[in-house]
Every structure is written in C-alpha cells, then in structure tokens.
Coordinates of C-alpha atoms in Angstrom, one line a residue:
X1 CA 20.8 20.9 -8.6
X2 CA 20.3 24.7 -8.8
X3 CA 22.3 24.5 -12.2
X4 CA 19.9 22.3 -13.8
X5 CA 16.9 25.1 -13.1
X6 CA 16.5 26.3 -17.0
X7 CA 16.2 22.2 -17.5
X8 CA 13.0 22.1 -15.1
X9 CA 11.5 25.3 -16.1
X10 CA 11.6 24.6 -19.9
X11 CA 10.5 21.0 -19.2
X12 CA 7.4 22.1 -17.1
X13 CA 6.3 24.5 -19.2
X14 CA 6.6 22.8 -22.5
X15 CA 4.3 20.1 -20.9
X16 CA 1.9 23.1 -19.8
X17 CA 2.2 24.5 -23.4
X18 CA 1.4 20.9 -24.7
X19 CA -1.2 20.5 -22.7
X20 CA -2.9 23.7 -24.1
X21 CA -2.0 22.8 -27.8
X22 CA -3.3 19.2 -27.3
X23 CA -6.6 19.7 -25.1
X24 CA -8.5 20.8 -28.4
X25 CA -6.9 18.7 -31.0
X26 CA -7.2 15.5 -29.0
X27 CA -11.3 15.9 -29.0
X28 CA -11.2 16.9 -32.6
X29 CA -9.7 13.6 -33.4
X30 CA -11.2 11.5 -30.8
X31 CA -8.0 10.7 -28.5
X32 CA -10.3 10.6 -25.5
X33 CA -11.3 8.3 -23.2
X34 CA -15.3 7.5 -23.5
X35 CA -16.9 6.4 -20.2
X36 CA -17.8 2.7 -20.3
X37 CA -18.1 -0.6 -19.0
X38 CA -15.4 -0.3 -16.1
X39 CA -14.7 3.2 -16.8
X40 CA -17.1 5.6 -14.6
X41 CA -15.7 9.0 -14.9
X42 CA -18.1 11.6 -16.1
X43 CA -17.4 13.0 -20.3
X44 CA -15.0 12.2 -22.8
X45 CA -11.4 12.8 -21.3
X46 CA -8.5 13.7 -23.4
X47 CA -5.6 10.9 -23.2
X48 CA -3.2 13.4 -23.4
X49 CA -1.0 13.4 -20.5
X50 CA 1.7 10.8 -21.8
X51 CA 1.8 12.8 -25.0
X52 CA 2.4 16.3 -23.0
X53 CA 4.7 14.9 -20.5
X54 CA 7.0 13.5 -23.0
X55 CA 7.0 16.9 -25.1
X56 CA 8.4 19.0 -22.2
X57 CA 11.1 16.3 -21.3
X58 CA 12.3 15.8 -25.0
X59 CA 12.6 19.6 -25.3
X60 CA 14.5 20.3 -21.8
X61 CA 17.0 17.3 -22.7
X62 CA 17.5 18.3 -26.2
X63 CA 17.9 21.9 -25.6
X64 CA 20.1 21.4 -22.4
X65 CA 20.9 18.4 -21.2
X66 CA 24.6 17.1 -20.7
X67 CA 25.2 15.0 -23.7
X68 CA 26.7 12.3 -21.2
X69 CA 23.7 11.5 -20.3
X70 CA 22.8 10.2 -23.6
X71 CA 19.0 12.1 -24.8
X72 CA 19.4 11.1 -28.0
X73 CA 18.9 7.3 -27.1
X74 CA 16.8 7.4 -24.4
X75 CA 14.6 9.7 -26.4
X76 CA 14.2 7.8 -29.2
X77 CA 12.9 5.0 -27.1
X78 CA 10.7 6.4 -24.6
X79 CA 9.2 8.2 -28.5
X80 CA 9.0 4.6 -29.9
X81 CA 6.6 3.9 -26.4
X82 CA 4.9 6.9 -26.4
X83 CA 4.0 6.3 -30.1
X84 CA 2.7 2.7 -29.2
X85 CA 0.6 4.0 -26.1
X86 CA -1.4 6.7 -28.2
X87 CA -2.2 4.0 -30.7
X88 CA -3.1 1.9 -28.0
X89 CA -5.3 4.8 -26.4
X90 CA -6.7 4.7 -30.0
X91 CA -7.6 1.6 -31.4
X92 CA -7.2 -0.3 -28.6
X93 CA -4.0 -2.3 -29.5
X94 CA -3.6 -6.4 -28.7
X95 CA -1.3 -7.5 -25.9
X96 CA 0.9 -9.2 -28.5
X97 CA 1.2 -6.5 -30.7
X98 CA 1.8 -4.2 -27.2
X99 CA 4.3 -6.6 -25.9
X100 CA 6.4 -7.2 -29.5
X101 CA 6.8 -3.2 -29.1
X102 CA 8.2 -3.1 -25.5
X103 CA 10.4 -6.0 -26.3
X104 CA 11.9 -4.4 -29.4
X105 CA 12.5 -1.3 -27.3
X106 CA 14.2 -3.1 -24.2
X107 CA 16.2 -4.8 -27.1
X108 CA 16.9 -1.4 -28.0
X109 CA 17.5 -0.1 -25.0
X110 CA 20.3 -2.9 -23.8
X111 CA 22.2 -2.5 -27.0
X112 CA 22.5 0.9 -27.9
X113 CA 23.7 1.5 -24.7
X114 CA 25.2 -1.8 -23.3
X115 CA 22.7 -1.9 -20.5
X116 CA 21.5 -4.9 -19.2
X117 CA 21.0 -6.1 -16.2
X118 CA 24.2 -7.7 -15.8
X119 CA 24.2 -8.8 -11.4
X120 CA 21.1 -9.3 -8.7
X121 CA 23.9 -8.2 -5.8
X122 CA 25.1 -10.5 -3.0
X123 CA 20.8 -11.4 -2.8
X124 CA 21.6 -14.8 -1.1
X125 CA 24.0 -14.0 1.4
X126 CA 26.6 -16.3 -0.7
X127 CA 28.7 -13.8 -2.9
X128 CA 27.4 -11.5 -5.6
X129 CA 25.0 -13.2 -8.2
X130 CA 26.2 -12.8 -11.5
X131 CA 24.0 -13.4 -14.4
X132 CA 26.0 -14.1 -17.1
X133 CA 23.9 -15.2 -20.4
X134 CA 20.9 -14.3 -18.8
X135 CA 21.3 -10.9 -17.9
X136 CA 19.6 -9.8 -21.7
X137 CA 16.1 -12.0 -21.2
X138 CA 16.2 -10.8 -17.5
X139 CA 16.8 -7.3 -18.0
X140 CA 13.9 -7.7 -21.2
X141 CA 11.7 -9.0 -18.7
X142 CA 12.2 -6.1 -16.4
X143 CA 11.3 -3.7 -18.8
X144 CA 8.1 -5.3 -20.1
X145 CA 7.4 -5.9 -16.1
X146 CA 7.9 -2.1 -15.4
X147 CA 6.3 -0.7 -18.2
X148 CA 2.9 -2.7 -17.6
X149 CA 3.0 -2.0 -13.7
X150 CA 2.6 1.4 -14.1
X151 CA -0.2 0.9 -17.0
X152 CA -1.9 -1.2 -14.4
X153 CA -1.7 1.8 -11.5
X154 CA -3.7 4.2 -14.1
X155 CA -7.4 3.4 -12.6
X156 CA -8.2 6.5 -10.5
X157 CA -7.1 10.0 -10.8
X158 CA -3.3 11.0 -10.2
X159 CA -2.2 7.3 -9.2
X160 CA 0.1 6.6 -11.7
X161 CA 1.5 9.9 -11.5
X162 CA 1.7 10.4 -8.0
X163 CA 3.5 6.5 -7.5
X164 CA 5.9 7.6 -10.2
X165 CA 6.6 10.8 -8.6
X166 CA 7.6 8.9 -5.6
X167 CA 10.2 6.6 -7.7
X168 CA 11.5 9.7 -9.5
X169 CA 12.2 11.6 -6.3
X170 CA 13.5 8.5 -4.4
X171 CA 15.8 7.7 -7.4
X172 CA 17.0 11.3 -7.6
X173 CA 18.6 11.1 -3.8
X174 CA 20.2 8.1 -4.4
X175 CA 21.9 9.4 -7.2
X176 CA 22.6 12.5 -6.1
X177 CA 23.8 11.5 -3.0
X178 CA 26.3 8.4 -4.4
X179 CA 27.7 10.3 -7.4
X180 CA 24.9 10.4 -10.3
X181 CA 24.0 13.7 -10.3
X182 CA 23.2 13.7 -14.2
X183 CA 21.1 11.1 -13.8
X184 CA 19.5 12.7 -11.2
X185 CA 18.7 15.8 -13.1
X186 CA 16.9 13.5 -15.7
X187 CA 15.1 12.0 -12.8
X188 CA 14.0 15.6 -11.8
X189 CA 13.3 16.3 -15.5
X190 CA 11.0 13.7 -15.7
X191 CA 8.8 14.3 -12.6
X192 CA 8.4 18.1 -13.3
X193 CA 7.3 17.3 -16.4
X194 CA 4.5 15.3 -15.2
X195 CA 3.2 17.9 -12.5
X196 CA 1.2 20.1 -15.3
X197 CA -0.7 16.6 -15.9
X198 CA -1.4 16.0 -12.4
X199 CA -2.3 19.2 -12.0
X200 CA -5.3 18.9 -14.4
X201 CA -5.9 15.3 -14.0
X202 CA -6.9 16.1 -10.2
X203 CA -8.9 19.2 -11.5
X204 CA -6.5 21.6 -9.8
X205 CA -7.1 23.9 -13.4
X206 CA -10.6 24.1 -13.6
X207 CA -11.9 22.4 -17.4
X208 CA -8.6 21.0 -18.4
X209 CA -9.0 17.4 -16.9
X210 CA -7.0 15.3 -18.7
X211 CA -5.9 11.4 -18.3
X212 CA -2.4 10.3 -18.6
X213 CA -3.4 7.5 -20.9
X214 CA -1.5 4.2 -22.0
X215 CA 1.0 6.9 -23.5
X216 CA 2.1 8.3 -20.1
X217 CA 1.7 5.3 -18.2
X218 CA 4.1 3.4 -20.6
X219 CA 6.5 6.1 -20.8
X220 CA 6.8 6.6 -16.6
X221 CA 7.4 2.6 -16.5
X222 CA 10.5 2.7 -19.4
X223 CA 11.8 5.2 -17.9
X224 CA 11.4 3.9 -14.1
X225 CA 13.3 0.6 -15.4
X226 CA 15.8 2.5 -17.3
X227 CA 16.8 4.5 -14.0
X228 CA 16.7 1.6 -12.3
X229 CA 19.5 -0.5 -14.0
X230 CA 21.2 2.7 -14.7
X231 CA 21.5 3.2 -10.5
X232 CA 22.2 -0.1 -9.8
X233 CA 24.3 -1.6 -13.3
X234 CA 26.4 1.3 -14.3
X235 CA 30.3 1.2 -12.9
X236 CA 29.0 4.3 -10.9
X237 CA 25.6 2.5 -9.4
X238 CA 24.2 4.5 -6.4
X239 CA 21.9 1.5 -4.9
X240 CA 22.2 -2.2 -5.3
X241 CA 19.7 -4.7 -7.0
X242 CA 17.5 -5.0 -4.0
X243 CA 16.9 -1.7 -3.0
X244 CA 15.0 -1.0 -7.0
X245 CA 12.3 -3.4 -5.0
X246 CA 11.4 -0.9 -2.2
X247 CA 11.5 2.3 -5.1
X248 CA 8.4 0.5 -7.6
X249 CA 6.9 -1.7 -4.5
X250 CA 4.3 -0.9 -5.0
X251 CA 3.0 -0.8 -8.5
X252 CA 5.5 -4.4 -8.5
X253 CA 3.2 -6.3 -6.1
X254 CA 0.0 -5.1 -7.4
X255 CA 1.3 -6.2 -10.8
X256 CA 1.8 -9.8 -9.7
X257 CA -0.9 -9.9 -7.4
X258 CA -3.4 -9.2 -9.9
X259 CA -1.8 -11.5 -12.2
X260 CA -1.6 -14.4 -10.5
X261 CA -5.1 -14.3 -9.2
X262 CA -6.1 -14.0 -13.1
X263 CA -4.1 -17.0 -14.2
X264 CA -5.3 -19.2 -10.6
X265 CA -8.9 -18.3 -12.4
X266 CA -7.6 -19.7 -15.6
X267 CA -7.9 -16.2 -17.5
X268 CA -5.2 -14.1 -19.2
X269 CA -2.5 -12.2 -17.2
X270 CA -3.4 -8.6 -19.0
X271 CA -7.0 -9.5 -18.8
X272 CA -9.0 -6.3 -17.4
X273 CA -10.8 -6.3 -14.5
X274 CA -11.6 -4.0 -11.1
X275 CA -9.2 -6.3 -8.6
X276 CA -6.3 -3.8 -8.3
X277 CA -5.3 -2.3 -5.3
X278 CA -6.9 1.6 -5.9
X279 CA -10.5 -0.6 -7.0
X280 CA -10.0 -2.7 -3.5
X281 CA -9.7 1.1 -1.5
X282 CA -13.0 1.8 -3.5
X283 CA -14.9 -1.0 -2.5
X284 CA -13.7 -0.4 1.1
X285 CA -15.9 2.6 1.3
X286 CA -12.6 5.1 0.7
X287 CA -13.2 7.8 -2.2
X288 CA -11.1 8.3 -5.0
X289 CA -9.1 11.0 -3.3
X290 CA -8.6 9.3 -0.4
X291 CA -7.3 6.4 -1.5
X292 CA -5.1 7.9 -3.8
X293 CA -3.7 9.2 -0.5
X294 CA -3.1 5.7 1.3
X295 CA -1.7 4.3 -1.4
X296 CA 0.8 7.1 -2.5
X297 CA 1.4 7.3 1.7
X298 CA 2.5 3.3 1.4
X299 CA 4.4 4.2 -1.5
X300 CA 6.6 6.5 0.2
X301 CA 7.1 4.1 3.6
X302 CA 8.2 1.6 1.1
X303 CA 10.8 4.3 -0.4
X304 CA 11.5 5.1 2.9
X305 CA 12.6 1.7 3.6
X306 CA 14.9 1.9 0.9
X307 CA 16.4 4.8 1.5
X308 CA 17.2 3.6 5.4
X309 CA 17.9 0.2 4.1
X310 CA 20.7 1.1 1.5
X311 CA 22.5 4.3 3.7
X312 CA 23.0 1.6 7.0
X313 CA 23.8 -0.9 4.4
X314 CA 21.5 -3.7 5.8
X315 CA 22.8 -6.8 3.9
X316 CA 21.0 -7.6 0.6
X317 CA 19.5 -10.9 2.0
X318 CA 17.6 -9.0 5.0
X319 CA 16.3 -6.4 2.2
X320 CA 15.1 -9.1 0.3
X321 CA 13.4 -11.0 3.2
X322 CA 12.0 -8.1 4.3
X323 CA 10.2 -7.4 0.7
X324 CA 9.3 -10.7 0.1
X325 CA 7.4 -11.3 4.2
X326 CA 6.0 -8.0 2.6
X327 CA 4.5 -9.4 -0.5
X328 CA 3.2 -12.2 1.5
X329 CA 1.2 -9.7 3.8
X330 CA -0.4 -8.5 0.7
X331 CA -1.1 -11.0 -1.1
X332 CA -2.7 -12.4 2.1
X333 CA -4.6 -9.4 3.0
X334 CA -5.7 -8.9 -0.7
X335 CA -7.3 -12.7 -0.5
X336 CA -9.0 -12.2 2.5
X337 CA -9.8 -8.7 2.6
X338 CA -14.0 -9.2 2.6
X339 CA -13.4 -11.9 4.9
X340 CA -11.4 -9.6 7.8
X341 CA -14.1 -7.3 7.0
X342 CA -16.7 -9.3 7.7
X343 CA -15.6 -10.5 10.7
X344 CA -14.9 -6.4 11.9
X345 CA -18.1 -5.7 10.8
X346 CA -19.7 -8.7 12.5
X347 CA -17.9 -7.7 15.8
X348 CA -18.7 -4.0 15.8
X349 CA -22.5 -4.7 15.3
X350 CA -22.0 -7.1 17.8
X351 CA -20.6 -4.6 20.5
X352 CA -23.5 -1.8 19.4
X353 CA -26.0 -4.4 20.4
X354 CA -28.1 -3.2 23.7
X355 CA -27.6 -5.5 26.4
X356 CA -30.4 -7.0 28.6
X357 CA -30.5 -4.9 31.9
X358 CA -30.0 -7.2 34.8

C-alpha cells in the first residue's frame, strides 16, 4: 500500500483544508445544526463533515487514482448524494423526495458500471443462488438500505464515523489480501478522509467541532454498498455475499430493529425517534464516550467474525445462521432491555439488604 501514500496524504489534508474553508462559511449561511427537540448538544454545529470528507476523496482520486478504478463514476454519484444530504441538512428534505434521489443514484450506479447484485452465494446450502431478474430491485434496495443505516448511526459523536471506519478497514483486508488492491486503496482513501472530521467531531481540535451531517452519513453508506457488491459481484470478488453481513452488522440490525418496532406501533419506518441502539447505551446510564466505545468494540467482533469466517471458509449457510441467531439476540435484548434491568436491579437491592441477626 506504500505506493498509494501521496493518495492518503492529499486526501487527508484536503478534508483538513475543507474543514478550515467550510467552518466559517457554513455559520454564515446557516448549515448548522440548532439544538432542539431530540437534539441536546450545546451551540449551533456546523454540518460539515460529509461536505469535507468528500472534498479530500474527490481530489486524491482525481489527482491520483488508477483510472481502473473508475473515479469518474463513483464520484459523480457519491457528488449527486452529497448534494442531496446538504439540502437535507438544510431544509430538511421529505423521505420521498430523499428516497427518489438514492434510487436514481443506485439506478446510476448499476448501469454505468454493470453492477448489480447479480448472486446471494451458495446461502442455503443448495448450490449458489442466482438472482436473475431480480438482481437490479435487490441490489436498489441494498443501496437505499445502506445509505439510511449509516444516517441512522449519526446520534452521538463519532458513531457513524467510527462504525464506518471499521467497514472501510475490514473491506480493505479482504481486498487486499484476495487480489483487490485498487479497491482497497479507495477503501483506505475513504477512511483517511474522514479522520480530520472525527478528529473535530470528538473535540480532539479544540473550537472546530463539527457534525458529519446527512451529507457524510449518506455518502459513508453509498460508498459502504458500493464496496460491498464490488468485493463480492466483481469476476475478482474477495468475500462472498454473506460475509457483507458481519462488515455493516451493525448499523444493518439497528436499521431493521428500529424499523420494525416503528411499523409494529403503526408509525412510519423513517419516523424519528430516541430508540436506537447509541440512545439505549444512554439510557443505560453509559455516557456518550463510552458508548461510542461498546458499540464501535461490537462493531469490530462482528468484523472479526468475518474476517475468521471467510479465511476458514465456514460454509455460507453456518455464516448466515450465525448472523441471523444474532439478530434474534438483539432484537430480543433490545425488547426487553428495561425488563432484564429491572429484574438486576431488583436482585442487587435485594442482596444489599441487611439481614436480621439470628
């Protein structure tokens, strides 16, 4: 990787430069985030993140990336995404409106470049699962899926980042390791980009905090998803189907957690609300730092699991059983969290009680 260093050096410092450029000009024009209602940070933030983490990839990749790689495209749609998120951050955009965007974009995505997800693996034990017609709405899915997972895992400081980090740098050693190493550069690219944010958004640089905004957020899940079926579509995949579970498990699960409680309550999927996984931590007594470390700690067990999983070649069925007893263990905890609490809390009082001397 030692080749692609001017890449990573230009790409983090172009984001630190943006950041600089866009600290001021975002509170000029009101691209901040204003606390209120479920928002309890202190000030107006500047939503700028997204915007500064997509300026140092785009210059790194159009000054110096391999052209097999294919900037120009994935550019143009992580720019169209970007756009729509700083709008969003703006005027606070409808979900139709948001999803007509990311659906034109996947659209773009699959034929500009022919990628779609086109199998799911040998997922069943039974031969692999082609999809045939169905690989477009499936792989359109999948994009929509990825890119509002990661919007959903912006609630407290450095969470999105730090879960995307961990996606990034697990994709980057499968591909390097199983003959992507260009697409593991632009995994690289993309997480050093987004260390200048994280670096201000947990107030590592004193008066620069900054959010990521639906801009950053937006951009991390395309290009997650695009990584994704790049690694496991591409006549050179490094991983199969299964494995892209364990590398966004996180963010994945909460996504359709929180979604099917909202719908079981009869309101709307993208509905907002303080049920996520980072507000449970809260409510648990855990402060924002430390539950940004359990959850970026199960992030990387997850990878971990991965990783292990795809270089013993465990057969596709066991992954999947595996990753869907562990959505069951979370969806169960996550429904009777207060409950198991109770009951903990109930037993501990109940042992600190002074006993009667006999």
């Amino acid at each position: 990787m030692s080749e692609h260093l001017p890449l990573y050096l230009v790409a983090f410092f172009t984001a630190c430069v943006a950041i600089g450029l866009w600290y001021p000009l975002s509170v000029r024009i009101g691209l901040v985030d204003i606390p209120r209602g479920r928002k309890q940070h202190q000030g107006a933030v500047p939503l700028i993140g997204g915007i500064a983490t997509y300026c140092g990839l785009a210059t790194a990749l159009l000054l110096l990336a391999d052209s097999s790689i294919q900037p120009f495209y994935y550019l143009a749609c992580s720019g169209v995404i970007v756009v729509l998120g700083v709008f969003d951050d703006y005027l606070d955009l409808s979900v139709k409106l948001r999803l007509a965007v990311q659906t034109l974009v996947g659209l773009a995505m699959t034929y500009s470049l022919d990628l779609h997800i086109a199998s799911l693996g040998n997922l069943f034990g039974f031969g692999v699962v082609e999809l045939g017609v169905l690989g477009l709405p499936i792989t359109l899915i999948a994009v929509i899926a990825a890119i509002n997972a990661f919007n959903m895992t912006d609630g407290i400081d450095g969470l999105a980042g730090m879960l995307s980090l961990v996606s990034f740098i697990t994709l980057a050693i499968f591909m390097t390791l199983w003959g992507q190493q260009l697409y593991a550069s632009l995994a690289l690219v993309i997480a050093i980009a987004l260390l200048p944010y994280l670096a201000c958004n947990l107030n590592l640089i004193p008066g620069r905090r900054i959010f990521m905004g639906d801009a950053g957020s937006m951009l991390i899940g395309l290009s997650v998803i695009w990584l994704l079926i790049i690694g496991t579509q591409s006549e050179t995949a490094s991983f199969r189907p299964v494995t892209a579970l364990w590398i966004i498990a996180i963010p994945l699960m909460d996504m359709i957690a929180i979604m099917v409680r909202r719908i079981r309550k009869g309101q709307s999927p993208f509905q907002a609300d303080r049920e996520h996984l980072h507000h449970i931590s809260l409510r648990l007594g855990l402060n924002s730092r430390e539950s940004l470390m359990l959850i970026t700690a199960l992030a990387c067990i997850f990878a971990c699991i991965g990783i292990i999983g795809e270089y013993l070649l465990v057969p596709d069925v066991i992954m999947l059983l595996l990753f869907l007893l562990l959505f069951a263990a979370y969806l169960y905890l996550l429904q009777h969290i207060w409950r198991i609490i109770s009951h903990f809390r109930h037993k501990r009082q109940h042992n600190q009680r002074p006993r009667a001397i006999k």
